[in-house]
Amino acid sequence: MAHFDKAIDTPPRAPSPVHNFGTLAVHAGSPHDSVTGAVIEPISLSTTFAQTGVGKPIGAYEYVRSSNPNRDNFQAAVAALEHARFALAFSSGSATTATILQSLAAGSHVVSVSDVYGGTHRYFTKVAAAHGVQVTFSPSIELDIAGMIRENETKLIWIESPSNPTLSLVDIRAVASVAHQHGIMVVVDNTFLSPYIQNPLDHGADIVIHSVTKYINGHSDVLMGVAAFNSEKLNERLTFLQNAIGAVPSPFDCWLAHRGLKTLHLRAREASTNATRIAEALEVSPHILAVNYPGLDSHRHRHIALKQHRNGMGGGMLSFRIKGGKQAAERFCQATKIFTLAESLGGVESLCEVPSSMTHVGIPREQREAAGVWDDLVRISCGIEDAEDLKNDVMAAIERAVVAGKINGLNGFTH
């Protein structure tokens, strides 16, 4: 993966799916049990598997770290939904990132979008650098990529689209076209949208990754990551690292995530509908400075959403800047009745947080603000509750946060 002497040849793509997304979500990677006829796969908790002779396992499995029936089935399901030939599951989204970066040789260079997930930024700046991989960040990667590539050094372009937490979009095809001319692979973190709304491999990406913890599992009870791709050589390399490093998910977590994946299309649609309703209300509120949501026509990258997202959907995530600064942002998160103040996203329940003080607190202030992560920025993850209830909860909390701040200010208080 780390060495290329010429432009990348696109590997064979997965066959076009016969069925639509919802049917694939329910049935991909879900064979009926050949012994009992069970419609839902059993959980295979065994760590080791019997052999008929030395080096002759009875079936396809030897040891749970290397492979497991539940993991194989889950990986097959993700591959189908991402239009990929291969998928590999890891113990977390961060482990997925680490394994991909670990595949690069010392001295490699990576170009990344600036406003990445805080954990990804931490790995890039604190861990990757320690084993000789340097990462350069760009706030406008489509415009900057050609000038940022270092011949014979740059091995990877890292994209989040939408980005976390400012919901900026990247034209994947535009970046991939330039990267591939230089033999550079493109990774897209698709966590914020899920395979239902966006399939980056269809737009030229080489690897698509997810924090399965979020939308794919969707129930806030599994920690996992996954990578999907089409290259057989890449599959050999990352499968080796998956086993050698051992950052693999448990069979039970794979079973849970596979169960969650079966309703992904239903949850993603509802979350996107809810986020759209809230974003439209926020856009006309006098208490809001700015709304970041790619489902709005006013979003600066709306044209990309229309091209890359299913039916131009905006997804279930949005962020906004509230009048009153950091104090108002914190008051908002404590004033909601349905939204829970918590990190993470993509579950059936709605969550809110202040990135500058929570998920992105580890990024230096000047870098955060350059990427648009201001102290007054609130990020919300819309769940699948009733849209009207969620909208009313947000708007009432904004009133309480902003108006209370003004009243306290008049009375000489700051909190």
PDB file of C-alpha atoms in Angstrom, residues 215-333:
ATOM      1  CA  TYR A 215     -24.808   4.808  12.541  1.00  0.00           C
ATOM      2  CA  ILE A 216     -24.037   1.271  11.373  1.00  0.00           C
ATOM      3  CA  ASN A 217     -24.647  -0.248  14.797  1.00  0.00           C
ATOM      4  CA  GLY A 218     -26.967   2.593  15.729  1.00  0.00           C
ATOM      5  CA  HIS A 219     -27.831   1.674  19.310  1.00  0.00           C
ATOM      6  CA  SER A 220     -24.928   3.103  21.349  1.00  0.00           C
ATOM      7  CA  ASP A 221     -23.927  -0.291  22.724  1.00  0.00           C
ATOM      8  CA  VAL A 222     -21.030  -1.465  20.504  1.00  0.00           C
ATOM      9  CA  LEU A 223     -17.480  -0.166  20.026  1.00  0.00           C
ATOM     10  CA  MET A 224     -16.180  -1.097  16.576  1.00  0.00           C
ATOM     11  CA  GLY A 225     -14.711   0.138  13.298  1.00  0.00           C
ATOM     12  CA  VAL A 226     -14.656  -1.144   9.718  1.00  0.00           C
ATOM     13  CA  ALA A 227     -12.830  -0.506   6.444  1.00  0.00           C
ATOM     14  CA  ALA A 228     -14.142  -1.474   2.989  1.00  0.00           C
ATOM     15  CA  PHE A 229     -12.283  -1.491  -0.342  1.00  0.00           C
ATOM     16  CA  ASN A 230     -11.886  -3.273  -3.679  1.00  0.00           C
ATOM     17  CA  SER A 231      -8.149  -3.966  -3.979  1.00  0.00           C
ATOM     18  CA  GLU A 232      -7.082  -7.590  -3.469  1.00  0.00           C
ATOM     19  CA  LYS A 233      -3.532  -6.514  -2.556  1.00  0.00           C
ATOM     20  CA  LEU A 234      -4.911  -4.105   0.004  1.00  0.00           C
ATOM     21  CA  ASN A 235      -7.075  -6.861   1.408  1.00  0.00           C
ATOM     22  CA  GLU A 236      -4.039  -9.116   1.832  1.00  0.00           C
ATOM     23  CA  ARG A 237      -2.043  -6.370   3.562  1.00  0.00           C
ATOM     24  CA  LEU A 238      -4.788  -5.151   5.915  1.00  0.00           C
ATOM     25  CA  THR A 239      -5.951  -8.693   6.724  1.00  0.00           C
ATOM     26  CA  PHE A 240      -2.386  -9.480   7.766  1.00  0.00           C
ATOM     27  CA  LEU A 241      -2.278  -6.389   9.988  1.00  0.00           C
ATOM     28  CA  GLN A 242      -5.746  -7.090  11.389  1.00  0.00           C
ATOM     29  CA  ASN A 243      -4.480 -10.456  12.605  1.00  0.00           C
ATOM     30  CA  ALA A 244      -0.952  -9.373  13.540  1.00  0.00           C
ATOM     31  CA  ILE A 245      -1.987  -6.311  15.533  1.00  0.00           C
ATOM     32  CA  GLY A 246      -5.056  -8.063  16.889  1.00  0.00           C
ATOM     33  CA  ALA A 247      -7.349  -5.065  17.263  1.00  0.00           C
ATOM     34  CA  VAL A 248     -10.413  -7.121  16.391  1.00  0.00           C
ATOM     35  CA  PRO A 249     -14.019  -6.969  17.636  1.00  0.00           C
ATOM     36  CA  SER A 250     -15.596  -9.737  19.695  1.00  0.00           C
ATOM     37  CA  PRO A 251     -18.051 -12.174  18.100  1.00  0.00           C
ATOM     38  CA  PHE A 252     -20.864 -10.787  20.248  1.00  0.00           C
ATOM     39  CA  ASP A 253     -20.126  -7.205  19.161  1.00  0.00           C
ATOM     40  CA  CYS A 254     -20.109  -8.348  15.522  1.00  0.00           C
ATOM     41  CA  TRP A 255     -23.477 -10.030  16.062  1.00  0.00           C
ATOM     42  CA  LEU A 256     -24.921  -6.898  17.676  1.00  0.00           C
ATOM     43  CA  ALA A 257     -23.561  -4.587  14.967  1.00  0.00           C
ATOM     44  CA  HIS A 258     -24.905  -6.869  12.238  1.00  0.00           C
ATOM     45  CA  ARG A 259     -28.325  -6.774  13.879  1.00  0.00           C
ATOM     46  CA  GLY A 260     -28.166  -2.974  14.008  1.00  0.00           C
ATOM     47  CA  LEU A 261     -27.084  -2.751  10.377  1.00  0.00           C
ATOM     48  CA  LYS A 262     -30.293  -4.472   9.273  1.00  0.00           C
ATOM     49  CA  THR A 263     -32.323  -1.357  10.128  1.00  0.00           C
ATOM     50  CA  LEU A 264     -29.740   1.221   8.990  1.00  0.00           C
ATOM     51  CA  HIS A 265     -31.817   2.486   6.061  1.00  0.00           C
ATOM     52  CA  LEU A 266     -34.826   3.114   8.286  1.00  0.00           C
ATOM     53  CA  ARG A 267     -32.817   4.889  10.981  1.00  0.00           C
ATOM     54  CA  ALA A 268     -30.694   6.969   8.592  1.00  0.00           C
ATOM     55  CA  ARG A 269     -33.760   8.215   6.732  1.00  0.00           C
ATOM     56  CA  GLU A 270     -35.532   9.215   9.930  1.00  0.00           C
ATOM     57  CA  ALA A 271     -32.460  10.891  11.402  1.00  0.00           C
ATOM     58  CA  SER A 272     -31.924  12.862   8.197  1.00  0.00           C
ATOM     59  CA  THR A 273     -35.572  13.943   8.146  1.00  0.00           C
ATOM     60  CA  ASN A 274     -35.318  15.097  11.757  1.00  0.00           C
ATOM     61  CA  ALA A 275     -32.069  16.986  11.177  1.00  0.00           C
ATOM     62  CA  THR A 276     -33.553  18.756   8.162  1.00  0.00           C
ATOM     63  CA  ARG A 277     -36.542  19.960  10.192  1.00  0.00           C
ATOM     64  CA  ILE A 278     -34.287  21.282  12.931  1.00  0.00           C
ATOM     65  CA  ALA A 279     -31.804  22.897  10.536  1.00  0.00           C
ATOM     66  CA  GLU A 280     -34.607  24.740   8.736  1.00  0.00           C
ATOM     67  CA  ALA A 281     -35.891  26.093  12.064  1.00  0.00           C
ATOM     68  CA  LEU A 282     -32.421  27.116  13.219  1.00  0.00           C
ATOM     69  CA  GLU A 283     -31.715  28.916   9.957  1.00  0.00           C
ATOM     70  CA  VAL A 284     -34.444  31.482  10.653  1.00  0.00           C
ATOM     71  CA  SER A 285     -33.827  31.841  14.395  1.00  0.00           C
ATOM     72  CA  PRO A 286     -32.554  35.281  15.489  1.00  0.00           C
ATOM     73  CA  HIS A 287     -30.458  33.564  18.183  1.00  0.00           C
ATOM     74  CA  ILE A 288     -28.295  31.577  15.745  1.00  0.00           C
ATOM     75  CA  LEU A 289     -25.179  32.906  14.018  1.00  0.00           C
ATOM     76  CA  ALA A 290     -24.694  30.084  11.527  1.00  0.00           C
ATOM     77  CA  VAL A 291     -26.029  26.619  10.693  1.00  0.00           C
ATOM     78  CA  ASN A 292     -23.849  23.860   9.227  1.00  0.00           C
ATOM     79  CA  TYR A 293     -26.045  21.309   7.494  1.00  0.00           C
ATOM     80  CA  PRO A 294     -25.477  19.983   3.941  1.00  0.00           C
ATOM     81  CA  GLY A 295     -29.191  19.327   3.497  1.00  0.00           C
ATOM     82  CA  LEU A 296     -29.886  23.068   3.348  1.00  0.00           C
ATOM     83  CA  ASP A 297     -29.785  24.890   0.024  1.00  0.00           C
ATOM     84  CA  SER A 298     -27.774  27.605   1.770  1.00  0.00           C
ATOM     85  CA  HIS A 299     -24.915  25.223   2.595  1.00  0.00           C
ATOM     86  CA  ARG A 300     -21.800  26.207   0.669  1.00  0.00           C
ATOM     87  CA  HIS A 301     -21.277  22.632  -0.514  1.00  0.00           C
ATOM     88  CA  ARG A 302     -24.887  21.831  -1.312  1.00  0.00           C
ATOM     89  CA  HIS A 303     -23.925  21.045  -4.915  1.00  0.00           C
ATOM     90  CA  ILE A 304     -21.630  18.277  -3.646  1.00  0.00           C
ATOM     91  CA  ALA A 305     -24.394  16.820  -1.485  1.00  0.00           C
ATOM     92  CA  LEU A 306     -26.673  16.681  -4.497  1.00  0.00           C
ATOM     93  CA  LYS A 307     -23.993  14.780  -6.399  1.00  0.00           C
ATOM     94  CA  GLN A 308     -22.651  12.428  -3.707  1.00  0.00           C
ATOM     95  CA  HIS A 309     -25.534  11.834  -1.277  1.00  0.00           C
ATOM     96  CA  ARG A 310     -28.578   9.653  -1.831  1.00  0.00           C
ATOM     97  CA  ASN A 311     -31.359  11.999  -2.972  1.00  0.00           C
ATOM     98  CA  GLY A 312     -29.275  14.944  -1.733  1.00  0.00           C
ATOM     99  CA  MET A 313     -29.948  13.980   1.874  1.00  0.00           C
ATOM    100  CA  GLY A 314     -28.118  15.919   4.573  1.00  0.00           C
ATOM    101  CA  GLY A 315     -27.789  13.142   7.147  1.00  0.00           C
ATOM    102  CA  GLY A 316     -28.610  13.188  10.834  1.00  0.00           C
ATOM    103  CA  MET A 317     -25.740  15.411  12.027  1.00  0.00           C
ATOM    104  CA  LEU A 318     -25.654  19.207  12.165  1.00  0.00           C
ATOM    105  CA  SER A 319     -23.871  21.958  14.036  1.00  0.00           C
ATOM    106  CA  PHE A 320     -24.642  25.596  14.719  1.00  0.00           C
ATOM    107  CA  ARG A 321     -23.158  28.681  16.353  1.00  0.00           C
ATOM    108  CA  ILE A 322     -25.316  30.200  19.045  1.00  0.00           C
ATOM    109  CA  LYS A 323     -25.320  33.839  20.133  1.00  0.00           C
ATOM    110  CA  GLY A 324     -23.870  34.334  23.586  1.00  0.00           C
ATOM    111  CA  GLY A 325     -20.569  32.535  23.198  1.00  0.00           C
ATOM    112  CA  LYS A 326     -19.317  29.484  25.032  1.00  0.00           C
ATOM    113  CA  GLN A 327     -21.627  30.062  27.991  1.00  0.00           C
ATOM    114  CA  ALA A 328     -24.722  30.021  25.760  1.00  0.00           C
ATOM    115  CA  ALA A 329     -23.520  26.848  24.030  1.00  0.00           C
ATOM    116  CA  GLU A 330     -23.078  25.125  27.379  1.00  0.00           C
ATOM    117  CA  ARG A 331     -26.432  26.393  28.670  1.00  0.00           C
ATOM    118  CA  PHE A 332     -28.143  25.052  25.554  1.00  0.00           C
ATOM    119  CA  CYS A 333     -26.760  21.556  26.065  1.00  0.00           C
TER     120      CYS A 333
END
